[in-house]
Each structure stands twice: as structure tokens, then as C-alpha cells.
C-alpha atoms as one frame of an Amber mdcrd trajectory, in Angstrom:
protein
   0.000   0.000   0.000   1.389   3.417  -0.942   1.805   6.182   1.631  -0.900
   8.165  -0.167  -3.515   5.455   0.299  -2.431   4.714   3.864  -2.839   8.337
   4.931  -6.171   8.577   3.110  -7.410   5.577   5.065  -6.328   7.237   8.293
  -8.311  10.331   7.274 -11.337   8.176   6.466 -11.086   6.419   9.814 -10.676
   9.733  11.650 -13.743  11.155   9.904 -15.805   8.127  10.852 -14.600   8.105
  14.466 -15.066  11.832  15.094 -18.787  11.780  14.339 -19.569   8.134  14.950
 -18.006   7.874  18.412 -18.896  11.423  19.484 -21.653  10.327  21.866 -20.947
   6.615  22.276 -17.831   6.860  24.459 -16.385   9.264  27.045 -14.674  11.969
  24.955 -15.500   9.856  21.905 -14.891  12.791  19.562 -11.281  12.947  20.795
 -10.388   9.539  19.329 -10.928  10.715  15.765  -9.203  14.022  16.451  -6.171
  12.252  17.949  -5.902   9.971  14.908  -6.083  12.966  12.567  -3.374  14.788
  14.526  -1.121  11.726  14.505  -1.664  11.379  10.758  -0.809  15.059  10.249
   2.458  14.703  12.176   3.578  11.497  10.429   2.594  12.694   6.955   4.073
  16.194   7.314   6.819  15.626   4.673   4.093  14.929   2.098   1.473  17.573
   2.789   3.974  20.333   3.554   5.097  20.181  -0.078   1.547  20.409  -1.448
  -0.128  23.764  -2.112  -3.260  24.154  -0.026  -6.421  25.774  -1.392  -7.325
  29.269  -0.286 -10.228  27.960   1.797  -7.794  26.026   4.002  -5.790  29.169
   4.707  -8.918  31.105   5.658 -10.013  28.383   8.053  -6.518  28.133   9.547
  -6.319  31.909   9.959  -9.577  32.198  11.868  -8.666  29.189  14.055  -5.320
  30.809  14.874  -6.999  34.110  15.740  -9.377  32.329  18.111  -6.399  30.567
  19.720  -4.844  33.962  20.436  -8.147  35.176  21.882  -8.353  32.208  24.266
  -4.719  32.749  25.309  -5.834  36.028  26.835  -7.656  33.978  29.479  -4.322
  33.749  31.279  -4.785  37.440  32.145  -2.266  38.627  34.711  -2.401  35.400
  36.724  -0.214  33.395  34.360  -2.500  30.402  34.773  -1.069  27.923  32.256
  -4.118  25.726  32.745  -5.874  28.248  30.515  -3.720  27.046  27.600  -5.859
  23.916  27.283  -8.364  25.544  24.939  -6.005  27.542  22.682  -3.777  24.476
  22.383  -6.652  22.542  20.788  -7.082  25.302  18.206  -3.366  25.312  17.385
  -3.194  21.519  17.099  -6.079  21.608  14.641  -4.015  23.736  12.220  -1.735
  20.993  10.826  -4.784  18.736  10.501  -6.404  21.260   8.157  -3.527  21.142
   5.677  -3.014  17.399   6.039  -6.673  16.774   5.224  -6.441  18.954   2.128
  -3.729  16.568   0.877  -5.250  13.311   2.126  -8.963  14.084   1.980 -11.505
  11.608   3.378 -14.308  10.084   1.363 -17.688  11.624   2.032 -19.165   8.163
   2.617 -17.077   7.785   5.787 -18.507  11.050   7.078 -22.055   9.995   6.246
 -21.669   6.689   8.078 -20.151   8.344  11.119 -22.812  11.061  11.276 -25.667
   8.546  11.102 -24.046   6.313  13.705 -23.394   9.291  15.969 -27.017  10.451
  15.754 -28.230   6.950  16.562 -25.910   6.883  19.565 -27.534  10.035  20.890
 -30.907   8.340  21.185 -29.762   4.871  22.234 -27.549   6.079  25.065 -30.225
   8.555  26.126 -32.779   5.748  26.314 -30.351   3.561  28.253 -29.583   6.277
  30.806 -33.184   7.326  31.394 -34.951   3.973  31.131 -32.380   1.577  32.608
 -30.171   3.742  34.806 -33.050   5.891  35.993 -31.433   9.273  35.307 -33.830
  12.196  35.118 -31.902  13.712  32.186 -29.716  11.961  29.621 -26.212  13.396
  29.659 -24.139  10.805  27.819 -20.594  11.234  29.048 -20.669  15.034  29.271
 -23.274  17.455  30.631 -26.880  17.250  29.470 -26.770  20.478  27.444 -23.693
  19.576  25.396 -24.949  16.044  24.917 -28.427  17.047  23.806 -27.203  19.766
  21.476 -24.658  17.545  19.703 -27.290  14.822  19.396 -29.615  17.332  17.761
 -26.891  18.561  15.393 -26.074  15.025  14.255 -29.791  14.386  13.721 -30.044
  17.527  11.572 -27.059  16.428   9.498 -28.578  12.975   8.991 -31.852  14.553
   7.901 -30.076  16.703   5.327 -28.325  13.641   3.918 -31.610  11.798   3.651
 -33.330  14.652   1.820 -30.577  15.603  -0.609 -29.469  12.118  -1.625 -32.790
  10.328  -1.180 -32.699   8.678  -4.609 -29.166   7.470  -4.118 -29.867   5.434
  -1.012 -31.300   1.929  -1.050 -34.606   1.496   0.847 -32.850  -0.024   3.848
 -30.396   2.889   3.922 -33.258   5.378   3.846 -34.912   3.691   6.791 -31.660
   3.620   8.744 -31.058   7.316   8.082 -34.646   8.117   9.107 -34.106   6.083
  12.283 -30.867   7.982  12.957 -32.739  11.291  12.634 -35.431  10.093  15.044
 -32.948   8.708  17.565 -30.901  11.906  17.447 -34.065  13.834  18.213 -34.881
  11.413  21.048 -31.423  12.000  22.533 -32.009  15.746  22.426 -35.477  15.394
  23.976 -34.258  13.106  26.769 -31.473  15.536  27.598 -34.216  18.175  28.145
 -31.870  20.820  26.708 -34.358  23.496  25.754 -31.721  25.928  24.537 -30.654
  23.561  21.799 -34.175  23.466  20.436 -33.904  27.199  19.773 -31.269  26.408
  17.144 -34.003  24.868  15.008 -35.547  28.324  14.599 -32.357  29.394  12.824
 -31.243  26.212  11.051 -34.532  24.937   9.621 -35.623  28.057   7.668 -32.156
  28.532   6.144 -31.859  24.840   5.255 -35.365  24.743   3.768 -34.622  27.817
   1.642 -31.334  26.391   0.359 -32.936  23.028  -0.370 -35.834  24.628  -2.235
 -33.382  26.583  -4.404 -31.273  23.537  -5.236 -33.330  20.335  -5.253 -36.777
  21.886  -5.632 -39.665  22.609  -3.268 -41.385  19.233  -3.640 -38.861  17.209
  -1.679 -38.577  20.028   0.856 -42.323  19.812   1.463 -42.056  16.070   2.042
 -39.159  16.678   4.395 -41.061  19.316   6.334 -44.040  16.990   6.647 -41.789
  14.236   7.984 -40.192  16.717  10.361 -43.583  17.885  11.586 -44.559  14.271
  12.205 -41.344  13.690  14.131 -41.904  16.815  16.217 -45.436  15.680  17.024
 -44.102  12.281  18.110 -41.370  13.802  20.287 -43.790  16.357  21.715 -45.821
  13.484  23.143 -42.915  12.645  25.450 -43.887  13.949  28.904 -40.470  15.512
  29.547 -40.761  17.804  26.520 -44.074  19.339  27.536 -42.936  19.629  31.140
 -39.775  21.503  30.162 -41.683  24.028  28.045 -44.208  24.606  30.838 -41.393
  24.963  33.334 -39.633  27.524  31.127 -42.778  29.661  30.875 -43.263  29.548
  34.637 -39.638  30.450  35.327 -39.777  33.458  32.985 -42.991  34.653  34.596
 -41.599  34.186  38.121 -38.440  36.111  37.250 -40.393  38.988  35.725 -42.843
  39.248  38.606 -40.680  38.418  41.624 -37.083  38.642  40.389 -36.524  34.989
  41.346 -33.185  33.964  39.831 -32.896  30.578  41.510 -34.308  28.729  38.500
 -32.493  27.732  35.299 -34.093  30.503  33.238 -33.855  32.999  36.105 -30.137
  32.400  36.498 -29.561  32.947  32.799 -31.521  36.179  32.758 -29.617  37.430
  35.803 -26.281  36.539  34.197 -27.254  38.211  30.927 -28.333  41.400  32.649
 -25.129  41.656  34.670 -22.927  40.849  31.659 -24.614  43.529  29.589 -24.183
  46.125  32.336 -20.536  45.236  32.922 -19.783  45.014  29.209 -21.091  48.518
  28.581 -18.654  49.821  31.191 -15.671  48.406  29.276 -16.953  47.888  25.722
 -13.562  47.852  24.000 -11.341  45.725  26.235 -13.787  43.855  28.426 -12.995
  42.791  31.991 -10.991  39.674  31.201 -11.822  36.279  32.641 -10.238  36.955
  36.044 -11.523  40.523  36.200 -15.042  39.364  35.414 -15.031  36.885  38.291
 -13.512  39.384  40.717 -15.967  42.120  39.786 -18.905  39.744  40.259 -17.689
  38.912  43.759 -17.308  42.628  44.551 -20.807  43.469  43.337 -22.357  40.611
  45.267 -20.528  41.702  48.435 -21.792  45.242  47.877 -25.354  43.987  47.492
 -25.625  45.199  43.911 -26.498  41.780  42.480 -27.698  38.501  43.918 -25.281
  35.654  44.784 -26.735  33.421  42.054 -24.420  35.047  39.485 -21.433  33.433
  41.240 -22.636  29.946  40.320 -20.981  29.885  36.892 -17.786  31.304  35.424
 -19.533  32.116  32.166 -22.671  34.003  31.160 -24.632  31.184  29.482 -24.617
  33.198  26.268 -21.700  32.996  23.839 -21.861  36.584  22.588 -22.440  38.218
  25.981 -19.706  36.099  27.537 -17.145  37.408  25.061 -18.553  40.928  25.263
 -18.067  41.172  29.029 -14.657  39.458  28.993 -13.086  40.635  25.713 -15.203
  43.551  24.576 -16.605  44.242  21.149 -13.455  42.945  19.420 -13.989  39.539
  20.985 -17.556  39.520  19.714 -16.448  40.479  16.205 -13.868  37.683  16.188
 -16.524  35.167  17.262 -18.760  36.317  14.416 -15.817  35.953  12.025 -15.183
  32.481  13.419 -18.703  31.379  12.518 -19.020  33.560   9.438 -15.887  32.145
   7.800 -17.214  28.591   8.000 -20.600  29.763   6.750 -18.966  31.444   3.736
 -16.706  28.465   2.966 -19.621  26.011   2.948 -22.336  28.171   1.400 -23.709
  26.193  -1.599 -22.678  28.460  -4.471 -23.030  27.270  -8.049 -19.278  26.762
  -8.321 -19.331  24.397  -5.347 -22.382  22.287  -6.083 -22.540  22.080  -9.904
 -20.439  19.778 -12.037 -18.885  20.520 -15.449 -22.228  19.931 -17.199 -24.075
  22.383 -14.942 -25.992  19.703 -13.049 -26.181  19.723  -9.281 -23.745  17.348
  -7.617 -25.857  15.949  -4.759 -22.861  14.829  -2.729 -21.227  18.249  -2.940
 -24.548  19.837  -2.000 -24.822  17.506   1.002 -21.339  18.491   2.159 -22.172
  22.177   1.818 -25.418  21.876   3.769 -23.817  19.802   6.516 -21.079  22.434
   6.717 -23.589  25.296   6.865 -25.542  23.533   9.613 -22.549  23.628  11.975
 -22.027  27.391  12.427 -25.778  28.013  12.318 -26.392  25.400  15.019 -23.549
  26.690  17.161 -24.968  30.203  16.941 -28.306  28.835  18.117 -26.741  26.751
  20.883 -24.750  29.770  22.017 -27.877  31.757  22.781 -28.378  29.941  26.106
 -25.026  28.173  26.550 -21.363  29.068  26.148 -20.825  26.082  23.883 -17.157
  26.857  23.261 -16.400  26.758  26.984 -16.626  22.961  26.794 -14.248  20.430
  25.300 -16.975  18.699  23.290 -18.109  21.939  21.648 -14.592  22.932  20.636
 -13.375  19.544  19.434 -16.401  18.716  17.320 -16.323  22.071  15.502 -12.538
  22.294  15.149 -12.175  18.923  13.454 -15.512  18.454  11.730 -15.110  21.712
   9.785 -11.785  20.679   8.179 -13.117  17.180   7.479 -16.179  18.462   5.626
 -14.114  21.094   3.813 -11.529  18.521   2.718 -14.215  16.116   1.490 -15.785
  18.985  -0.443 -12.426  19.930  -2.004 -11.893  16.307  -2.988 -15.326  16.153
  -4.591 -14.791  19.352  -6.549 -11.320  18.382  -7.770 -12.272  14.781  -8.603
  -9.410  13.415  -6.521  -7.705  13.450  -3.149  -5.512  16.476  -3.735  -6.350
  20.136  -3.330  -8.237  22.020  -5.971
């Protein structure tokens, strides 16, 4: 076996493991990422000599900028433990260029995504029905688990819709089951914030699908989605969580009670907005934010509930209060770059004859779903404060981009 084929197989295996093992094992997403990093190190003499496409440089640039932003978390304390997050971003850089040279097959991604979505539901059912847990949390916290389960379900649904005619009947049923199980995992996690992402992802996806594959299949997909939502809505935990959210909002507005999940978030958001406006350019820094919260609680300016978490439970507000408006702009660039690189333009999804390449379209839509979902998740959770949120995004983006480059160029090398 030539080195080229060996490294390609490693990339294929890493792609499968990253998505497929994401929810099945503790830190399952790390296994695929570790294999990709090892492949990048061993294969460096090959990919370092290959010119990388412009898209790879853009992705690497925005990853590097985010690494620098997270390095600021050291503040004046010199806490080297804060290097954990920026180090992940820096280690993802060689993987980007390696994958452009040894790109994975899209089929490995599709298999991993479907398996990962199925894992979301199966493990959720095991934890709630056999272990007796009130909320499914996989091997991380319930919010991260439920949100990633939902994202994998969305990806599986996009694959089913776009390439419906390609799949055999048994493959269609398995993909439909993966979508349902991913939704079950999200529902059993009771992560209401993740469900808000659907408000952003579904309209954009439906519009892009209608423009590319036609409105008829989109209508069938929406009908199937509506049916799935109706089925999941019959689960008692779903209705209870929505009722609880309404009650918590009402209690906070009428009595200022911030002891609940929603109340705590609203209290954190209000304080972050007030503090951020005081230092809109530089922010308070991570250490300064924590110290100022303690001071304000001691002075009786805010309630002690804001000391519960070290983040704001909102991605944008968290960066605004800690790093100012420049941190917010960099976060938007972080998501916006991926959105631009995966947006299904004619050049990306049409072949030489002008016909739509369904596999390229699938890769684009899966890529678009990631930043859109993360934006939605970030409304009620600082998703990038957790290892699972960082690792899945940092390595799935290059994998999808590399598979798309391979598809466009007709081979494993860069286009």
C-alpha cells in the first residue's frame, strides 16, 4: 500500500470516528481528532510540499486568531491551565492542511454522522430507562450532549433529503431512524436551549434546499419533520420543560426569582450587559469578570446566584463582558468564515455539465448547519467553553471542507 492510500485511510477512519463515536464513548470525539493529529504529524513531509487551497488558509487563519483570543484567558495570573483551549485550536491547524492533501471520502462522514445520531438516542434511552437518570447526559453534561445529538440528527436529515434517490430502501430507513434517535437523545437531555437552534437552522436549510433540489422534496421533508416533532412532543419531559420555562420566565419577571435555570440565565445576561457597557472595548478579562462579580455581590448590587458559573450562558455576551466588542467580532468571524466556505454556491455544487452534484450539496449543507447550530446553541449556553463543543467544531469543519475539495477536484488532492 502506498503512503498516499495509507494516509487517506487514516483520514477516512478519523472522519468516521469523530462523528460516529462522538456520543458513544467518554470523549468519543477525541479519538478521531487524535488519529487525525497523529496522521498530520507522520505525513508532514508529504502535505507540507503540497499547495493548499485558499479555503484552508482562511479556516486556519480564523482558528489561529481564536487561539490567540483564548490565550488572553491567562490574564495577569499566568494560569497555564488556561492554555488547554487555545492548544486545541493550534493543534487543529496541521490537521487542516493534512486533510487537504489526504482528503476523506464523504461516505465515511455519512456513516459516522448517522451512527453518531443513533448513539444520541440509544444512550439517552439507556440512561433514562435503565439507569433511571432524570436527564440523559451521555458522558458530558446534558446540554452539550443534547445539542450535539440534535446537530447530528439535523445532518442525517439533510443527507436523507438531498441524496434520497441514491440510497437503497434499507439505507433510507436507517437514516430516518438515525434522525429520530438523534431527536430522542435531544429530547431526553431536556436541553431546551438547543431546540432554539431549530428556529435558525430549519428556515435557512429549507430555503437552500428549495433553491437547489426543488420545493417538492422540501415539502415532504417538512411533513416528515412535523410528524417527528409531534411524536417527540408526546414525550412527557418535553411538555414539562416548556411549561417549566414559561413559569420560570414569569416568576423572574414578577418576583425577580433567579434561583431557577431561566432565572439564572436572565440574571447573568443582565449583569454581563451592564458590565460590558462599562468596558466595551477591552472587556474585563476572565479573572476581572469573576472578581468584579464577587465585589458586586458583596456590595449587594447583584444577587449571589451570578457566582454559580464562570460564564454568562450566552456565547456573545460572555465574550462581550470578557473581551469587549473585538472579541464579539472575532466570534462572528469564526462562525461567518465557515458559513462562507460552505455556502452552496453554483461553483461548489454544480459539475462541469451544470448539473447539481448531490454529494457536494450535502457536504455544503452539513457544513452550513454547523455554524448556524452553534450560533443557536450559544444563545443559552457558552458552547465553546466545553471540550466537546470545541473539538467537534474544530475537526468536523476541516473534514467536511476537505471532502468537499476532494469532490470538486475529482481526486484526493487540493483544488
